[in-house]
Amino acid sequence: MADTDTQQVDRPEGAIPDANVTVDRPGYPDEVALEGDDNIESELMTLNMGPQHPSTHGVLRLELKTDGEIIEHVRPHIGYLHRCFEKHAESLSYPQVIPFTDRMDYLAAMNNNLAYCLAVERLLEIEIPERVEYVRVIICELNRLASHLVSFGTYGMDIGAFTPFLFAFREREDIFDLFEMTCGARMLYNYIWVGGVSHDFPPGFVEKCTAFLDKFEGKINDYNNLLSYNKIFIERTANIGVLPVDKAYSYNLTGPNLRGSGVKWDLRRDDPYSIYDRFEFDIPVGSGEMGQLGDCWDRYMVRIREMGESVRIIRQALEQMPDGDVHKAVPRNVRPPKDAECYTRSETPRGEMGIYVISDGSNVPYRVKVKSPCFTAISAMNFLTRGHYVADIIAVIGSIDIVLGEVDR
Amino acid sequence: MGRYFSNIVQSISTIWTGMNITLKHLFTPSITLQYPEERWEMPERARNQLFNDIDDCIGCDQCARACPVDCIYIETEKVGEDIDLGLTSKGTKKRLKVLRFDIDMSLCCYCGLCTYPCPTECLIMTPHYEASVYDRTDLLYKYAKPWEYDDLESADASKDTDKEAATAG
Ligand code: SF4
Ligand code: SF4
C-alpha cells in the first residue's frame, strides 16, 4: 500500500518567502473617491458575468459590483454543474463510483480516479503491485500534461491569442490517442481501479509515449516564445491578481496557485503518495519575474514549467517500469471493514484533492466527501480581482485554472 | 517616454518571434482529416457503442448489476430441465430464456463496467462511434430475440402443455 499518510508534514524551511508584498492596484480605493462635488450621486453598478460566458471555463456566474470600470466586489455563484456526486456515491458500490469521479474534474479524470482509489485502497489495506504503481504514475502525469495544456491554451485564448489554443489542443490530442489505445476512452476513462488498473499498456505504448515526449519537449519552448514572453501577454497578466503568500495560505489555495506565490509545496514531494518519492523532479515556483510575486503570469508560468517536470517523471517511470500483472490485486468484492474511515490527499493538476471515505462494512460507501482544489481557489476571486479593471477578471479566472465540474461536483 | 518606445519595440520583437513559429507551420503537413470522407483508425480497445451478441448471452444479469446508471434492462424466464436452449460458443449451457435485453444508450455513460463481469464475454464495447439518431427512442437498443423461443416452444409442446400455456399467457 502506498504511503498516503495524512499527518501534517511541516513545510520545509525557507519554503515560505517574505510575505510582505504590497498589492498595487490601479485606482482603488483612493483615486476613485469622488472629488468634492457632493451633488453627484454615485452608486455601484451590478453586472452579471456568465453563466454562459466563453471565458468562465464552464458555467460560472460572477456577480460584479463595479464602479465605472473598476471592480469593487465579485461574488461567484456556483452550483450550475452540481450533480450530487457525494450523495450519489452513497448509493453505488465502490467500483461504480469511479466513473463518477471522472466527471468531477473532466480535464484530469485520471488524477481524480487515483485520488478516490487511494482512499479506498487505504481502507482495504491492500498491497498494490509495482507495475500498477508505475502505470498509474505515467498515466496521471500524462493527464497532468493534458490538463495544463488546456489551461495554457484557453488562457491564451481568453487573453486574445488564438494560435496557442490550437497548438495546445494538437498536443493534447496525441495524449488522448495514448489514452485511447490504453483504455479505450478519450476523456472519461474509468481506468484506475481499486487495486489496479483496467488494462495494461498495449504493445507499442512505451515507444509511442517516448516518441511523444521527445516531440513535446521541444514544443514547450515554442509555447514560451509564442505566448509566455509575448509583450502583450505580459502586459495583460503581470501585476494582475497578485496573491501574497499569507493570503494564499488563508484562502487555502493549493497546487500551481500556491506555487505561483512562491511556496515550494507539492504533495508529490512533501507527502508522497503512490511512488512519487522515487523520481527526481523539481517544483517550479513563481518568482515575480515579470511583475510581482504571485501575479497571474507567475501562476501561468508555474504550469508551463510543470509540464517539463512531468515529462521528466514520465521518462523515469517508463525506464524503471517492471513487468507484472495489473489485475493481481483487484479485489473481487470491495468491502472495507466496518466503521473504517480515511482521508487521503493527492496532487491533481489543480491542487490538493482530498477524499474522505467512511465505510459501514457494506459494499456501498457510507459517505464520500471531496475536498476540491478549485472550490477553494474560486473563493479567492474577490480578493484577486478587487480594484482591477473589468477586463482583468478574465485574466484572473484563467490564471487560477478552475474547472467548474469540480467546483460544483 | 523611453518606456513607451521600449514597449513598442518589445511588442514588435516578441510578436515577430511568435509569428516565426506560426510561419513554420505553413510548411508542416496538416494533422486534420476531412472527417466524413476520411476517418481515423480506432484502436482495438476503443470504448464506444455497446454490442451484445445475444446468441451467447445466458441472461445472468451480472452486467445490469454492474451498471452504475442502471440502463440495461433484462427479463428472463426459467425453462424446465427437459428443454435444451443450446450452448454458447464457449460451451456454457444456457438455462434462461432472455426475453428482453435492452440497453438505453442515451443513459449509458460509456464506463465499460458492464463488459468486465460478463461470463461469456458476449457484451462488448465496439469501436463504432457514429451512433447519432434523429429520435431519442431509437437509442434504446433491443438485442433479445424472444420470437426464437416460439419454435422451441412448439417443438416441446407435445411434451409439456402446461408450460406453453404459461408462456403464452
Ligand atoms: S457502459 Fe457503463 S453505463 Fe453503459 S451500460 Fe455499461 S455499465 Fe452501464
Ligand atoms: S453478463 Fe453477459 S451473459 Fe450475463 S446477462 Fe449480461 S450480457 Fe448476458
XYZ file of C-alpha atoms and ligand atoms in Angstrom:
594
model
C 0.000 0.000 0.000
C 1.289 3.378 -0.958
C 2.253 5.738 1.755
C -0.549 8.232 1.871
C -0.093 9.264 5.437
C -2.371 12.131 6.210
C -0.426 13.561 9.097
C 0.677 17.101 8.717
C 4.096 17.488 7.190
C 5.962 20.586 8.187
C 6.587 22.930 5.389
C 10.304 22.860 4.654
C 12.476 25.651 5.960
C 12.782 28.558 3.628
C 9.868 27.445 1.509
C 7.874 30.447 2.535
C 9.254 33.635 1.096
C 8.789 37.018 2.600
C 5.099 37.664 2.830
C 5.244 41.430 2.824
C 4.100 42.063 -0.688
C 2.265 45.254 -1.296
C -0.520 44.849 -3.771
C -0.503 47.502 -6.394
C -3.983 48.093 -7.717
C -4.889 50.744 -10.250
C -7.069 53.440 -8.917
C -8.601 51.794 -5.888
C -9.664 52.999 -3.442
C -8.075 56.435 -3.073
C -8.248 57.769 -6.608
C -11.759 56.558 -7.167
C -13.175 58.646 -4.382
C -15.311 61.390 -5.804
C -13.721 64.745 -5.601
C -15.555 67.421 -3.760
C -18.801 67.589 -5.667
C -21.445 66.373 -3.268
C -24.228 66.837 -5.778
C -23.164 63.882 -7.873
C -24.900 60.739 -6.762
C -22.741 57.763 -7.461
C -23.715 54.181 -6.990
C -22.205 50.887 -7.864
C -23.401 49.025 -10.877
C -24.184 45.359 -10.666
C -23.096 43.355 -13.638
C -23.635 39.695 -14.263
C -20.931 37.772 -15.985
C -21.945 34.332 -17.059
C -23.206 31.661 -16.571
C -22.957 31.412 -20.331
C -19.687 33.097 -20.972
C -16.822 31.725 -23.040
C -14.162 32.768 -20.569
C -15.585 31.397 -17.357
C -14.280 27.892 -18.082
C -17.587 26.236 -17.516
C -20.789 27.575 -16.091
C -19.794 30.098 -13.515
C -21.786 33.199 -12.792
C -19.965 36.161 -11.371
C -21.888 38.986 -9.844
C -19.733 42.062 -10.235
C -20.174 45.306 -8.412
C -18.374 47.837 -10.486
C -17.517 51.441 -10.001
C -17.160 52.503 -13.574
C -14.510 50.225 -14.968
C -13.148 49.289 -11.572
C -14.315 46.221 -9.750
C -15.412 46.736 -6.226
C -16.745 43.323 -5.372
C -17.012 39.946 -7.034
C -19.286 37.235 -5.855
C -19.102 33.887 -7.629
C -22.361 31.973 -7.879
C -21.706 28.300 -8.232
C -23.832 25.213 -8.492
C -24.836 25.212 -12.125
C -22.997 21.940 -12.655
C -23.993 20.321 -9.403
C -24.614 16.638 -9.964
C -24.785 15.387 -6.400
C -21.617 13.387 -6.636
C -21.252 12.913 -2.912
C -24.841 11.875 -2.344
C -24.834 9.708 -5.414
C -21.751 7.881 -4.212
C -23.692 6.709 -1.184
C -25.917 4.571 -3.376
C -23.281 2.978 -5.571
C -20.816 0.230 -4.855
C -17.188 1.279 -4.512
C -16.097 0.441 -8.078
C -19.206 2.051 -9.503
C -18.242 5.398 -8.014
C -15.117 5.600 -10.149
C -16.874 6.652 -13.388
C -18.457 9.485 -11.428
C -15.118 10.727 -10.165
C -14.114 11.079 -13.820
C -16.793 13.659 -14.205
C -15.671 15.939 -11.424
C -12.567 17.372 -12.986
C -13.114 16.197 -16.520
C -9.814 17.637 -17.703
C -7.813 15.446 -15.372
C -10.005 12.416 -14.888
C -7.126 10.020 -14.261
C -5.951 12.058 -11.299
C -9.430 12.001 -9.825
C -9.652 8.248 -10.292
C -6.366 7.911 -8.484
C -7.409 10.166 -5.627
C -10.515 8.110 -4.977
C -8.802 4.753 -5.393
C -6.035 5.731 -2.999
C -8.650 6.350 -0.347
C -10.464 3.069 -0.880
C -7.233 1.106 -1.058
C -6.224 2.601 2.221
C -9.481 1.426 3.769
C -8.924 -2.048 2.399
C -5.217 -2.024 3.225
C -4.232 -3.776 0.038
C -0.782 -4.006 -1.425
C -0.504 -2.527 -4.913
C 1.744 -4.327 -7.396
C 4.806 -2.424 -8.561
C 3.776 -2.298 -12.161
C 0.415 -0.822 -11.324
C 2.077 1.994 -9.427
C 4.254 2.843 -12.388
C 1.375 2.622 -14.828
C -0.608 4.969 -12.614
C 2.181 7.499 -12.327
C 2.752 7.540 -16.072
C -0.927 7.871 -16.833
C -1.512 10.555 -14.223
C 1.419 12.631 -15.342
C 0.263 12.358 -18.944
C -3.096 13.584 -17.796
C -1.434 16.427 -15.953
C 0.202 17.414 -19.228
C -3.145 17.303 -20.996
C -4.766 19.360 -18.289
C -2.055 22.001 -18.209
C -2.211 22.168 -21.989
C -5.873 23.067 -21.826
C -5.166 25.610 -19.150
C -2.389 27.138 -21.218
C -4.357 27.112 -24.453
C -7.563 28.537 -23.095
C -5.686 31.142 -21.104
C -4.082 32.357 -24.280
C -7.461 32.451 -25.924
C -9.002 34.396 -23.059
C -6.289 36.987 -23.356
C -6.717 37.161 -27.099
C -4.179 34.795 -28.597
C -5.850 32.102 -30.631
C -2.876 30.170 -32.003
C -1.620 28.721 -28.688
C -5.047 27.202 -28.182
C -4.790 25.230 -31.397
C -1.229 24.209 -30.640
C -2.148 23.021 -27.175
C -5.081 21.003 -28.400
C -2.947 19.407 -31.075
C -0.582 18.008 -28.454
C -3.428 17.083 -26.168
C -4.847 15.022 -28.991
C -1.672 12.915 -29.017
C -2.041 12.294 -25.294
C -5.645 11.278 -25.820
C -4.552 8.861 -28.513
C -2.244 7.250 -25.974
C -5.118 7.009 -23.509
C -7.464 5.650 -26.099
C -5.135 2.881 -27.095
C -4.650 2.044 -23.427
C -8.162 2.071 -22.063
C -10.462 2.880 -24.961
C -11.784 6.216 -23.770
C -10.555 9.665 -24.557
C -11.716 11.844 -21.698
C -13.645 9.899 -19.080
C -11.604 6.817 -18.524
C -12.703 4.737 -15.557
C -9.155 3.455 -15.896
C -7.689 3.355 -12.410
C -9.459 0.753 -10.363
C -9.358 -0.085 -6.729
C -6.237 -2.242 -6.506
C -5.159 -1.944 -10.091
C -5.929 -0.517 -13.471
C -8.434 -1.713 -16.035
C -5.974 -2.558 -18.814
C -2.238 -2.975 -19.003
C -0.386 -0.831 -21.514
C -0.910 -2.212 -25.013
C 2.115 -3.312 -27.023
C 3.841 -0.325 -28.557
C 2.735 2.078 -25.871
C 6.193 2.748 -24.476
C 7.611 3.560 -27.906
C 4.704 5.785 -28.785
C 4.859 7.553 -25.452
C 8.605 8.158 -25.739
C 8.164 9.483 -29.251
C 5.500 11.846 -27.973
C 7.675 13.077 -25.116
C 10.584 13.729 -27.488
C 8.316 15.756 -29.698
C 6.623 17.520 -26.833
C 9.744 18.746 -25.067
C 10.617 20.961 -27.996
C 7.100 22.288 -28.095
C 7.309 23.822 -24.614
C 9.905 26.223 -25.939
C 7.547 27.127 -28.750
C 4.799 27.897 -26.250
C 7.096 30.190 -24.349
C 8.126 32.081 -27.449
C 4.601 32.220 -28.698
C 2.816 33.276 -25.561
C 4.723 33.379 -22.278
C 7.248 36.007 -23.276
C 4.972 37.897 -25.606
C 4.940 41.526 -24.547
C 1.199 41.943 -24.934
C 0.537 38.839 -22.881
C 2.908 40.003 -20.150
C 1.218 43.389 -20.034
C -2.144 41.695 -19.577
C -1.041 39.283 -16.855
C 1.908 40.663 -14.926
C 0.957 42.599 -11.783
C -2.641 41.463 -12.168
C -4.374 39.433 -9.477
C -1.438 39.484 -7.107
C -1.754 36.890 -4.401
C 0.618 37.366 -1.476
C 1.735 34.267 0.353
C -0.176 34.886 3.545
C -3.378 35.351 1.587
C -2.684 32.211 -0.391
C -2.498 30.335 2.889
C -5.566 31.906 4.372
C -7.618 31.130 1.261
C -6.238 27.594 1.386
C -5.029 27.678 -2.178
C -3.126 24.639 -3.317
C -1.296 23.372 -6.341
C 0.008 25.740 -9.003
C -1.911 28.642 -7.478
C 0.024 28.328 -4.242
C 3.299 27.659 -6.000
C 2.718 30.724 -8.127
C 3.013 32.715 -4.913
C 6.437 31.277 -4.357
C 5.694 28.435 -1.950
C 7.519 25.212 -2.695
C 4.716 22.903 -1.731
C 3.795 19.883 -3.743
C 2.234 16.782 -2.275
C 4.141 14.638 -4.717
C 7.302 15.650 -2.924
C 6.151 16.716 0.515
C 3.683 13.968 1.283
C 4.458 11.415 -1.384
C 1.655 9.072 -2.304
C 1.941 6.181 -4.724
C 5.632 6.024 -5.679
C 6.392 9.668 -6.318
C 9.274 9.565 -3.851
C 11.266 7.524 -6.354
C 11.506 10.193 -9.008
C 13.706 13.186 -9.426
C 11.849 16.341 -10.237
C 11.852 19.993 -9.384
C 8.960 22.022 -8.139
C 8.688 25.206 -10.166
C 7.558 28.207 -8.183
C 6.688 31.731 -9.126
C 9.406 34.299 -8.702
C 7.852 37.553 -9.758
C 9.993 37.714 -12.892
C 7.675 39.885 -14.901
C 5.917 41.751 -12.139
C 5.117 41.000 -8.556
C 5.369 37.648 -6.895
C 2.109 35.760 -7.178
C 0.593 37.552 -10.120
C -1.270 35.892 -12.970
C 1.866 35.482 -15.021
C 3.597 33.594 -12.220
C 0.705 31.199 -11.793
C 0.570 30.678 -15.526
C 4.295 30.072 -15.783
C 4.295 27.517 -12.974
C 2.019 25.370 -15.118
C 4.214 25.683 -18.174
C 7.283 24.709 -16.168
C 5.446 21.857 -14.508
C 4.868 20.330 -17.896
C 8.616 19.952 -18.286
C 8.824 18.303 -14.869
C 6.001 15.912 -15.712
C 7.895 14.889 -18.830
C 10.883 14.129 -16.625
C 8.799 11.983 -14.294
C 7.244 10.040 -17.146
C 10.634 9.330 -18.681
C 11.998 7.980 -15.415
C 8.885 5.901 -14.823
C 8.976 4.426 -18.324
C 12.577 3.433 -17.734
C 12.098 1.825 -14.338
C 8.755 0.158 -15.023
C 8.834 -3.537 -14.122
C 6.706 -6.270 -15.649
C 3.764 -7.709 -13.843
C 0.083 -8.368 -13.762
C -2.060 -5.284 -13.340
C -5.104 -7.185 -12.147
C -3.452 -9.212 -9.431
C -4.561 -7.055 -6.528
C -8.003 -6.077 -7.805
C -10.385 -7.344 -5.136
C -13.376 -9.343 -6.276
C -15.588 -7.695 -3.739
C -14.757 -4.309 -2.327
C -15.922 -4.401 1.276
C -13.873 -2.299 3.654
C -14.132 -3.124 7.356
C -16.947 -1.649 9.349
C -16.552 1.903 10.635
C -13.286 2.356 8.815
C -12.648 5.865 7.612
C -9.780 7.667 5.995
C -8.758 10.869 4.359
C -6.211 10.815 1.592
C -4.954 13.637 -0.477
C -3.149 13.753 -3.750
C -1.892 16.358 -6.109
C -4.139 16.806 -9.105
C -3.180 19.364 -11.756
C -5.334 21.891 -9.908
C -4.020 21.305 -6.451
C -4.678 19.165 -3.475
C -7.651 16.883 -3.825
C -8.695 15.215 -0.641
C -11.096 12.301 -0.458
C -12.724 11.295 2.762
C -14.465 7.942 2.814
C -16.394 6.315 5.607
C -17.355 2.688 5.336
C -20.165 0.928 7.123
C -18.962 -2.525 6.241
C -21.170 -2.967 3.199
C -20.113 -2.706 -0.424
C -21.515 0.813 -0.620
C -19.643 3.745 0.900
C -21.416 5.346 3.824
C -20.065 8.768 2.963
C -17.696 10.199 0.396
C -16.517 13.752 0.782
C -14.342 15.547 -1.695
C -12.117 18.457 -0.836
C -11.873 20.173 -4.146
C -8.940 22.423 -5.008
C -10.955 24.536 -7.439
C -13.615 25.275 -4.870
C -11.095 26.872 -2.571
C -9.433 28.649 -5.471
C -12.669 30.269 -6.511
C -13.119 31.698 -3.026
C -10.130 33.938 -3.655
C -11.779 35.519 -6.690
C -12.999 38.543 -4.785
C -9.617 39.249 -3.270
C -7.789 38.764 -6.544
C -9.935 40.998 -8.696
C -10.889 43.790 -6.333
C -9.607 47.087 -7.631
C -8.758 45.820 -11.085
C -10.443 46.649 -14.342
C -13.317 44.535 -15.576
C -11.204 43.164 -18.400
C -8.720 41.772 -15.895
C -11.281 39.388 -14.441
C -10.754 37.187 -17.456
C -7.041 37.092 -16.800
C -7.603 36.172 -13.161
C -10.140 33.407 -13.816
C -7.868 31.843 -16.382
C -4.865 32.019 -14.116
C -6.440 30.162 -11.204
C -7.468 27.471 -13.686
C -10.762 26.306 -12.271
C -12.909 23.548 -13.664
C -16.499 24.124 -12.741
C -17.303 20.453 -12.845
C -15.076 20.050 -9.840
C -16.213 23.163 -8.029
C -19.828 22.035 -8.122
C -19.406 18.240 -8.272
C 8.789 58.232 -22.853
C 11.666 55.789 -23.138
C 9.435 53.144 -21.630
C 6.789 53.865 -24.214
C 9.146 53.189 -27.085
C 10.779 50.196 -25.457
C 7.306 48.709 -25.020
C 6.653 49.137 -28.721
C 9.975 47.614 -29.666
C 9.453 44.666 -27.324
C 5.923 44.089 -28.603
C 7.067 44.010 -32.177
C 10.045 41.775 -31.494
C 8.108 39.244 -29.386
C 5.274 39.140 -31.890
C 7.848 38.598 -34.604
C 9.226 35.609 -32.647
C 5.739 34.205 -32.304
C 4.900 34.799 -35.917
C 8.021 32.918 -36.958
C 6.724 29.863 -35.139
C 3.359 30.245 -36.790
C 5.029 30.711 -40.144
C 6.916 27.451 -39.764
C 3.589 25.678 -39.538
C 2.710 26.801 -43.023
C 5.169 24.224 -44.236
C 4.299 21.320 -41.971
C 1.768 18.768 -43.157
C -1.746 19.181 -41.872
C -2.806 16.938 -38.988
C -6.539 17.237 -39.505
C -8.654 14.882 -41.575
C -11.639 15.688 -43.726
C -13.944 13.777 -41.452
C -16.840 12.226 -43.321
C -14.614 11.293 -46.242
C -11.647 10.154 -44.169
C -11.735 8.557 -40.762
C -9.274 7.777 -38.036
C -8.343 4.218 -37.324
C -9.892 3.396 -33.996
C -7.722 1.408 -31.627
C -8.830 -2.090 -30.847
C -9.776 -1.183 -27.277
C -11.890 1.817 -28.235
C -14.911 2.005 -25.973
C -17.873 3.269 -27.898
C -21.142 1.662 -28.922
C -22.134 -1.334 -26.820
C -22.914 -4.547 -28.564
C -24.425 -7.711 -27.196
C -24.127 -10.980 -29.032
C -27.458 -12.309 -27.841
C -26.771 -15.856 -29.033
C -24.093 -16.110 -26.374
C -25.943 -14.337 -23.602
C -27.056 -16.551 -20.740
C -29.186 -13.884 -19.094
C -27.225 -13.942 -15.860
C -27.967 -10.268 -15.124
C -24.412 -9.548 -13.965
C -23.952 -6.719 -16.457
C -27.122 -4.978 -15.325
C -25.987 -5.175 -11.721
C -22.579 -3.709 -12.548
C -24.017 -0.758 -14.421
C -23.838 2.401 -12.303
C -26.694 4.119 -14.126
C -28.978 1.083 -14.490
C -29.505 1.400 -18.198
C -29.525 -2.310 -19.063
C -32.942 -3.936 -18.828
C -33.059 -7.705 -18.774
C -36.038 -10.012 -18.419
C -35.544 -13.712 -18.322
C -37.606 -16.793 -17.786
C -36.599 -20.132 -16.404
C -37.067 -23.162 -18.583
C -37.614 -26.700 -17.421
C -34.871 -29.283 -17.295
C -36.151 -31.003 -20.400
C -35.863 -28.041 -22.741
C -32.469 -27.575 -24.273
C -31.639 -23.960 -25.159
C -28.280 -24.973 -26.524
C -24.808 -23.867 -25.666
C -22.938 -20.604 -26.017
C -19.902 -20.505 -28.248
C -17.730 -21.018 -25.184
C -19.668 -24.075 -24.133
C -21.694 -22.681 -21.255
C -25.145 -24.157 -21.014
C -27.997 -21.687 -21.366
C -30.625 -22.103 -18.713
C -32.688 -18.955 -19.113
C -34.738 -17.557 -21.918
C -33.705 -13.963 -22.482
C -36.999 -12.314 -23.306
C -35.769 -8.787 -23.090
C -32.278 -7.336 -23.322
C -32.430 -3.591 -23.892
C -29.661 -1.086 -23.468
C -30.595 2.552 -23.293
C -27.591 4.184 -24.892
C -28.936 7.642 -24.143
C -28.324 6.940 -20.441
C -25.115 4.991 -20.841
C -22.006 6.775 -19.646
C -19.641 4.518 -21.580
C -17.818 3.438 -18.484
C -17.470 -0.139 -19.641
C -18.203 -1.603 -16.218
C -20.861 -3.910 -17.668
C -18.451 -5.639 -20.018
C -15.985 -6.907 -17.419
C -18.159 -9.260 -15.368
C -19.866 -10.923 -18.361
C -19.020 -14.627 -18.040
C -19.463 -15.392 -21.727
C -17.850 -12.172 -22.975
C -20.810 -11.516 -25.208
C -21.324 -7.905 -24.127
C -18.587 -5.767 -25.576
C -17.875 -2.157 -26.387
C -17.116 -1.746 -30.057
C -15.092 0.938 -31.826
C -18.212 2.010 -33.706
C -18.859 5.633 -32.806
C -21.320 7.081 -35.273
C -24.464 6.389 -33.325
C -26.450 9.583 -33.746
C -30.144 9.181 -34.343
C -32.982 11.575 -35.014
C -35.266 10.265 -32.318
C -34.139 9.618 -28.794
C -36.180 6.446 -28.545
C -34.008 4.962 -31.266
C -31.186 4.881 -28.743
C -32.908 2.056 -26.929
C -31.143 -0.895 -28.464
C -33.076 -4.123 -28.309
C -30.971 -7.228 -28.580
C -33.214 -10.022 -27.344
C -34.928 -12.255 -29.858
C -37.872 -13.673 -27.916
C -39.512 -14.981 -31.068
C -36.759 -17.545 -31.434
C -38.137 -19.344 -28.434
C -41.519 -19.766 -30.148
C -40.243 -22.594 -32.359
C -38.700 -24.213 -29.363
C -41.987 -23.995 -27.580
C -43.956 -25.670 -30.347
C -41.404 -28.458 -30.648
C -41.778 -29.184 -26.982
C -45.480 -28.525 -26.882
C -46.452 -32.195 -27.032
C -44.288 -32.900 -24.007
C -45.343 -30.104 -21.743
C -48.581 -28.352 -22.488
C -48.777 -26.606 -19.156
C -45.607 -24.750 -19.792
C -46.743 -23.488 -23.142
C -49.930 -22.162 -21.669
C -47.927 -20.329 -19.068
C -45.670 -18.724 -21.641
C -48.490 -17.737 -23.927
C -50.291 -16.134 -21.064
S -21.011 1.163 -20.313
Fe -21.405 1.682 -18.166
S -23.229 2.969 -18.232
Fe -23.117 1.941 -20.215
S -24.368 0.137 -19.980
Fe -22.283 -0.468 -19.489
S -22.107 -0.227 -17.276
Fe -23.948 0.874 -17.929
S -23.386 -10.508 -18.179
Fe -23.207 -11.247 -20.276
S -24.241 -13.222 -20.234
Fe -24.843 -12.157 -18.368
S -26.773 -11.128 -18.944
Fe -25.114 -9.672 -19.283
S -24.586 -9.928 -21.435
Fe -25.761 -11.727 -20.839
